[in-house]
Amino acid sequence: MRHVAIVGSGPAGYYTAEALQKADDIAIDVIDRLPVPYGLIRTGVAPDHQSIKAVSRRYEGVALTDNVRFVGHVAVGDDIGIEELTGLYDAVVLATGAPNDRPLAIPGADLPGVIGSAAFVGWYNGHPDFARLAPPLDAAGVAVIGNGNVALDVARILAKTPAEFGGSDIVAHARDALAGGNVRHIHILGRRGPHQIAMTPKELGELGHLERASPRVDPGDLPDEGDDAMLEPGMRKSVTHLRNFASNLVAKPVTIDFDFFAMPVAIEGREENGGRVQRVIVEKTALDADLRSHGTGEHYAIEAGLVISCIGYQTPPIPGVPYEHGRGRFANDDGRILPGLYCVGWARRGPTGTIGTNKPDGARIAELILEDVPRGTGKTGRSGLDRLLDSRGVTPVTFRDWRRIEAAEVQAAIEGAPREKFVSIEAMIEAIGR
Ligand code: NAP
């Protein structure tokens, strides 16, 4: 028997389990610190993108097979150490994603009202770590920093009406707070130009169909139309959306301005308001021959009572595991970290690509493990884990338990919604009757 532990039950974890489970004589434990599975699918993918979230059914199929087990509510690094895991299993795969925000290193980034996208996205998706965030939605102006798909998700969620959340699984606290909010002017800040965005066409196109909000692009920021021919087809479609936003101005109560060539250089607060953020100071940029942005010395201010930084993510380091600080991921050679220790997904390659990118990534790690790990090493795998956890008074949440949590969430759903999520670990555990 070969024993494999996968740490993290998101897309990278389950695609790895899916690829590994085809081997004979293998037992796979998928360990997660939350009592609920699916990682980014549950707490990262936008609640109004249910078709993307539907991939969790595929992971459920993997989880329900005999050689795969879900071990929920077990925190690696806390309930059990990495070295203990590598002692118990033939291979340990870190599929821990990249849940931390890349820091916004400008003065004022720590003011009240400046939030990273991990926290904001976690808040509207009901991640227990961020349920109490309470973003200041009384602000009329919001600055969203970054030109990737997360910035688009954040702007769209801020702009939607309650009716537009129909059919989504946005959690009650976010639904209510957004409905009672006052957001009127959203600025999406990109330090480079329309040809350098990291936004995909479907996601960008959605901004053009919002009930009460309209996207605006300054035609002066757009390159010559002929230059679009150099772009790959997806990017060309995205830029066509930006051109349409520039030429079809529709007056709606909420505006979403694309500020291109706009580099935030400082964030200022209002003293009489507890230092809460009031404006973002932006420096206009120009691009050099390598398409890098440089400040021009020209500045302007954007009034904003809420700033959400969507500039990418990092994998948190784990003591004893080699780490590449510059890139915010584990140091690895094609997924191999140390003998018996691997990484996959965002923890391996950084926060890029779509959910589907994790499928070949998982398949590759499975291939390496099957190549590296001989059969019959005598490690104890899951029975050893169970003994150790039991000795520490840790009772894992099983997949069967999760399905009880899920059933309770489905039962609690408001009309038209797929579920109403529990947003605290205590409520999840209570739902399984402990
Ligand atoms: P991303 O695609 O890497 O975009 C990050 C953005 O932040 C870039 O525009 C980058 O600009 C900008 N940025 C970085 N550092 C900055 C700084 N110091 N100041 C100002 N701007 C800065 O990251 P993401 O939006 O977090 O998305 C992560 C991954 O998840 C991506 O692969 C994305 O496609 C995927 N995702 C997909 C979906 C979907 O398919 N629906 C939804 C959400 C996320 P530069 O280019 O100038 O560095």
PDB file of C-alpha atoms in Angstrom, residues 162-305:
ATOM      1  CA  PRO A 162     -30.000  42.535  -4.307  1.00  0.00           C
ATOM      2  CA  ALA A 163     -32.055  41.105  -7.207  1.00  0.00           C
ATOM      3  CA  GLU A 164     -28.870  40.445  -9.176  1.00  0.00           C
ATOM      4  CA  PHE A 165     -27.711  38.099  -6.412  1.00  0.00           C
ATOM      5  CA  GLY A 166     -30.699  35.830  -7.100  1.00  0.00           C
ATOM      6  CA  GLY A 167     -29.508  32.240  -7.577  1.00  0.00           C
ATOM      7  CA  SER A 168     -26.132  32.983  -5.962  1.00  0.00           C
ATOM      8  CA  ASP A 169     -24.837  31.686  -2.623  1.00  0.00           C
ATOM      9  CA  ILE A 170     -23.641  35.041  -1.325  1.00  0.00           C
ATOM     10  CA  VAL A 171     -23.900  34.804   2.462  1.00  0.00           C
ATOM     11  CA  ALA A 172     -26.595  36.652   4.415  1.00  0.00           C
ATOM     12  CA  HIS A 173     -24.244  39.106   6.177  1.00  0.00           C
ATOM     13  CA  ALA A 174     -22.809  40.267   2.825  1.00  0.00           C
ATOM     14  CA  ARG A 175     -26.182  40.315   1.061  1.00  0.00           C
ATOM     15  CA  ASP A 176     -27.609  42.566   3.775  1.00  0.00           C
ATOM     16  CA  ALA A 177     -24.562  44.814   4.111  1.00  0.00           C
ATOM     17  CA  LEU A 178     -24.327  45.372   0.345  1.00  0.00           C
ATOM     18  CA  ALA A 179     -28.061  46.086   0.097  1.00  0.00           C
ATOM     19  CA  GLY A 180     -27.769  48.670   2.870  1.00  0.00           C
ATOM     20  CA  GLY A 181     -24.556  50.198   1.514  1.00  0.00           C
ATOM     21  CA  ASN A 182     -23.970  53.479  -0.246  1.00  0.00           C
ATOM     22  CA  VAL A 183     -21.360  52.644  -2.903  1.00  0.00           C
ATOM     23  CA  ARG A 184     -21.724  54.950  -5.936  1.00  0.00           C
ATOM     24  CA  HIS A 185     -18.318  55.376  -7.542  1.00  0.00           C
ATOM     25  CA  ILE A 186     -16.005  52.436  -8.050  1.00  0.00           C
ATOM     26  CA  HIS A 187     -12.530  53.019  -9.501  1.00  0.00           C
ATOM     27  CA  ILE A 188     -10.538  50.070 -10.812  1.00  0.00           C
ATOM     28  CA  LEU A 189      -6.881  51.113 -10.790  1.00  0.00           C
ATOM     29  CA  GLY A 190      -4.417  49.551 -13.216  1.00  0.00           C
ATOM     30  CA  ARG A 191      -0.772  50.591 -13.066  1.00  0.00           C
ATOM     31  CA  ARG A 192      -0.431  49.721 -16.775  1.00  0.00           C
ATOM     32  CA  GLY A 193      -2.743  50.038 -19.790  1.00  0.00           C
ATOM     33  CA  PRO A 194      -5.646  48.302 -21.551  1.00  0.00           C
ATOM     34  CA  HIS A 195      -3.290  45.963 -23.425  1.00  0.00           C
ATOM     35  CA  GLN A 196      -1.724  44.793 -20.151  1.00  0.00           C
ATOM     36  CA  ILE A 197      -4.862  43.784 -18.239  1.00  0.00           C
ATOM     37  CA  ALA A 198      -5.135  40.286 -16.749  1.00  0.00           C
ATOM     38  CA  MET A 199      -8.943  40.186 -17.167  1.00  0.00           C
ATOM     39  CA  THR A 200     -10.687  37.494 -19.197  1.00  0.00           C
ATOM     40  CA  PRO A 201     -13.427  38.403 -21.716  1.00  0.00           C
ATOM     41  CA  LYS A 202     -16.402  36.667 -20.101  1.00  0.00           C
ATOM     42  CA  GLU A 203     -15.695  38.274 -16.729  1.00  0.00           C
ATOM     43  CA  LEU A 204     -15.048  41.713 -18.229  1.00  0.00           C
ATOM     44  CA  GLY A 205     -18.175  41.504 -20.430  1.00  0.00           C
ATOM     45  CA  GLU A 206     -20.335  40.966 -17.340  1.00  0.00           C
ATOM     46  CA  LEU A 207     -19.688  44.568 -16.257  1.00  0.00           C
ATOM     47  CA  GLY A 208     -21.568  45.751 -19.329  1.00  0.00           C
ATOM     48  CA  HIS A 209     -24.805  44.078 -18.203  1.00  0.00           C
ATOM     49  CA  LEU A 210     -25.271  45.323 -14.671  1.00  0.00           C
ATOM     50  CA  GLU A 211     -28.632  46.700 -13.606  1.00  0.00           C
ATOM     51  CA  ARG A 212     -27.606  49.885 -11.833  1.00  0.00           C
ATOM     52  CA  ALA A 213     -23.908  50.230 -12.728  1.00  0.00           C
ATOM     53  CA  SER A 214     -22.077  51.166 -15.892  1.00  0.00           C
ATOM     54  CA  PRO A 215     -18.386  50.773 -16.712  1.00  0.00           C
ATOM     55  CA  ARG A 216     -16.495  53.778 -18.090  1.00  0.00           C
ATOM     56  CA  VAL A 217     -13.218  53.865 -19.985  1.00  0.00           C
ATOM     57  CA  ASP A 218     -11.429  57.036 -21.075  1.00  0.00           C
ATOM     58  CA  PRO A 219     -11.013  56.690 -24.879  1.00  0.00           C
ATOM     59  CA  GLY A 220      -7.692  58.533 -24.503  1.00  0.00           C
ATOM     60  CA  ASP A 221      -6.248  55.536 -22.621  1.00  0.00           C
ATOM     61  CA  LEU A 222      -6.915  53.107 -25.472  1.00  0.00           C
ATOM     62  CA  PRO A 223      -4.110  52.275 -27.912  1.00  0.00           C
ATOM     63  CA  ASP A 224      -4.737  52.560 -31.663  1.00  0.00           C
ATOM     64  CA  GLU A 225      -7.349  49.999 -32.652  1.00  0.00           C
ATOM     65  CA  GLY A 226      -4.986  48.491 -35.228  1.00  0.00           C
ATOM     66  CA  ASP A 227      -2.624  47.483 -32.399  1.00  0.00           C
ATOM     67  CA  ASP A 228      -5.225  45.018 -31.091  1.00  0.00           C
ATOM     68  CA  ALA A 229      -4.276  42.706 -33.958  1.00  0.00           C
ATOM     69  CA  MET A 230      -1.054  41.855 -32.071  1.00  0.00           C
ATOM     70  CA  LEU A 231      -2.983  40.500 -29.103  1.00  0.00           C
ATOM     71  CA  GLU A 232      -3.865  36.852 -28.613  1.00  0.00           C
ATOM     72  CA  PRO A 233      -7.595  36.212 -29.281  1.00  0.00           C
ATOM     73  CA  GLY A 234      -8.766  36.199 -25.625  1.00  0.00           C
ATOM     74  CA  MET A 235      -7.025  39.480 -24.866  1.00  0.00           C
ATOM     75  CA  ARG A 236      -8.383  40.976 -28.101  1.00  0.00           C
ATOM     76  CA  LYS A 237     -11.915  40.152 -26.930  1.00  0.00           C
ATOM     77  CA  SER A 238     -11.242  41.705 -23.528  1.00  0.00           C
ATOM     78  CA  VAL A 239      -9.898  44.881 -25.128  1.00  0.00           C
ATOM     79  CA  THR A 240     -12.952  44.994 -27.425  1.00  0.00           C
ATOM     80  CA  HIS A 241     -15.112  45.102 -24.279  1.00  0.00           C
ATOM     81  CA  LEU A 242     -13.054  48.050 -23.022  1.00  0.00           C
ATOM     82  CA  ARG A 243     -13.539  49.814 -26.390  1.00  0.00           C
ATOM     83  CA  ASN A 244     -17.296  49.237 -26.124  1.00  0.00           C
ATOM     84  CA  PHE A 245     -17.331  50.649 -22.595  1.00  0.00           C
ATOM     85  CA  ALA A 246     -15.485  53.733 -23.916  1.00  0.00           C
ATOM     86  CA  SER A 247     -17.882  54.319 -26.795  1.00  0.00           C
ATOM     87  CA  ASN A 248     -21.258  53.346 -25.249  1.00  0.00           C
ATOM     88  CA  LEU A 249     -21.644  55.527 -22.211  1.00  0.00           C
ATOM     89  CA  VAL A 250     -24.812  54.566 -20.365  1.00  0.00           C
ATOM     90  CA  ALA A 251     -25.934  56.743 -17.470  1.00  0.00           C
ATOM     91  CA  LYS A 252     -26.644  54.614 -14.408  1.00  0.00           C
ATOM     92  CA  PRO A 253     -26.552  55.456 -10.692  1.00  0.00           C
ATOM     93  CA  VAL A 254     -23.295  53.584 -10.013  1.00  0.00           C
ATOM     94  CA  THR A 255     -20.155  54.204 -12.062  1.00  0.00           C
ATOM     95  CA  ILE A 256     -17.247  51.821 -12.512  1.00  0.00           C
ATOM     96  CA  ASP A 257     -14.279  53.817 -13.823  1.00  0.00           C
ATOM     97  CA  PHE A 258     -11.259  52.099 -15.274  1.00  0.00           C
ATOM     98  CA  ASP A 259      -8.288  54.243 -14.275  1.00  0.00           C
ATOM     99  CA  PHE A 260      -5.433  53.051 -16.481  1.00  0.00           C
ATOM    100  CA  PHE A 261      -1.784  54.096 -16.144  1.00  0.00           C
ATOM    101  CA  ALA A 262      -2.708  54.791 -12.516  1.00  0.00           C
ATOM    102  CA  MET A 263      -0.294  53.697  -9.799  1.00  0.00           C
ATOM    103  CA  PRO A 264      -1.456  54.146  -6.198  1.00  0.00           C
ATOM    104  CA  VAL A 265       1.434  55.719  -4.278  1.00  0.00           C
ATOM    105  CA  ALA A 266      -0.169  56.622  -0.940  1.00  0.00           C
ATOM    106  CA  ILE A 267      -3.405  56.261   0.966  1.00  0.00           C
ATOM    107  CA  GLU A 268      -4.570  59.070   3.220  1.00  0.00           C
ATOM    108  CA  GLY A 269      -6.997  58.934   6.117  1.00  0.00           C
ATOM    109  CA  ARG A 270      -9.212  61.402   7.913  1.00  0.00           C
ATOM    110  CA  GLU A 271      -8.046  62.042  11.470  1.00  0.00           C
ATOM    111  CA  GLU A 272     -11.462  63.038  12.787  1.00  0.00           C
ATOM    112  CA  ASN A 273     -12.780  59.715  11.470  1.00  0.00           C
ATOM    113  CA  GLY A 274     -10.379  57.513  13.418  1.00  0.00           C
ATOM    114  CA  GLY A 275      -7.834  57.705  10.608  1.00  0.00           C
ATOM    115  CA  ARG A 276     -10.198  55.884   8.256  1.00  0.00           C
ATOM    116  CA  VAL A 277      -9.180  56.010   4.624  1.00  0.00           C
ATOM    117  CA  GLN A 278     -10.374  59.065   2.699  1.00  0.00           C
ATOM    118  CA  ARG A 279      -8.459  59.127  -0.556  1.00  0.00           C
ATOM    119  CA  VAL A 280      -5.918  57.318  -2.686  1.00  0.00           C
ATOM    120  CA  ILE A 281      -3.082  59.344  -4.185  1.00  0.00           C
ATOM    121  CA  VAL A 282      -2.357  58.077  -7.651  1.00  0.00           C
ATOM    122  CA  GLU A 283       0.640  58.754  -9.878  1.00  0.00           C
ATOM    123  CA  LYS A 284       0.111  58.634 -13.625  1.00  0.00           C
ATOM    124  CA  THR A 285       2.448  56.161 -15.296  1.00  0.00           C
ATOM    125  CA  ALA A 286       4.020  55.551 -18.679  1.00  0.00           C
ATOM    126  CA  LEU A 287       5.301  52.229 -20.000  1.00  0.00           C
ATOM    127  CA  ASP A 288       8.894  51.556 -21.019  1.00  0.00           C
ATOM    128  CA  ALA A 289       9.973  49.336 -23.920  1.00  0.00           C
ATOM    129  CA  ASP A 290       9.613  46.240 -21.686  1.00  0.00           C
ATOM    130  CA  LEU A 291       6.047  47.302 -20.838  1.00  0.00           C
ATOM    131  CA  ARG A 292       6.960  48.065 -17.221  1.00  0.00           C
ATOM    132  CA  SER A 293       5.236  51.048 -15.601  1.00  0.00           C
ATOM    133  CA  HIS A 294       7.114  54.124 -14.391  1.00  0.00           C
ATOM    134  CA  GLY A 295       5.764  57.149 -12.545  1.00  0.00           C
ATOM    135  CA  THR A 296       5.505  60.362 -14.564  1.00  0.00           C
ATOM    136  CA  GLY A 297       5.450  62.707 -11.571  1.00  0.00           C
ATOM    137  CA  GLU A 298       1.833  63.715 -12.283  1.00  0.00           C
ATOM    138  CA  HIS A 299      -0.505  62.939  -9.384  1.00  0.00           C
ATOM    139  CA  TYR A 300      -4.230  63.003  -8.686  1.00  0.00           C
ATOM    140  CA  ALA A 301      -6.513  61.886  -5.850  1.00  0.00           C
ATOM    141  CA  ILE A 302      -9.446  59.493  -5.805  1.00  0.00           C
ATOM    142  CA  GLU A 303     -11.943  59.971  -2.993  1.00  0.00           C
ATOM    143  CA  ALA A 304     -12.495  56.567  -1.406  1.00  0.00           C
ATOM    144  CA  GLY A 305     -13.811  55.471   1.977  1.00  0.00           C
TER     145      GLY A 305
END
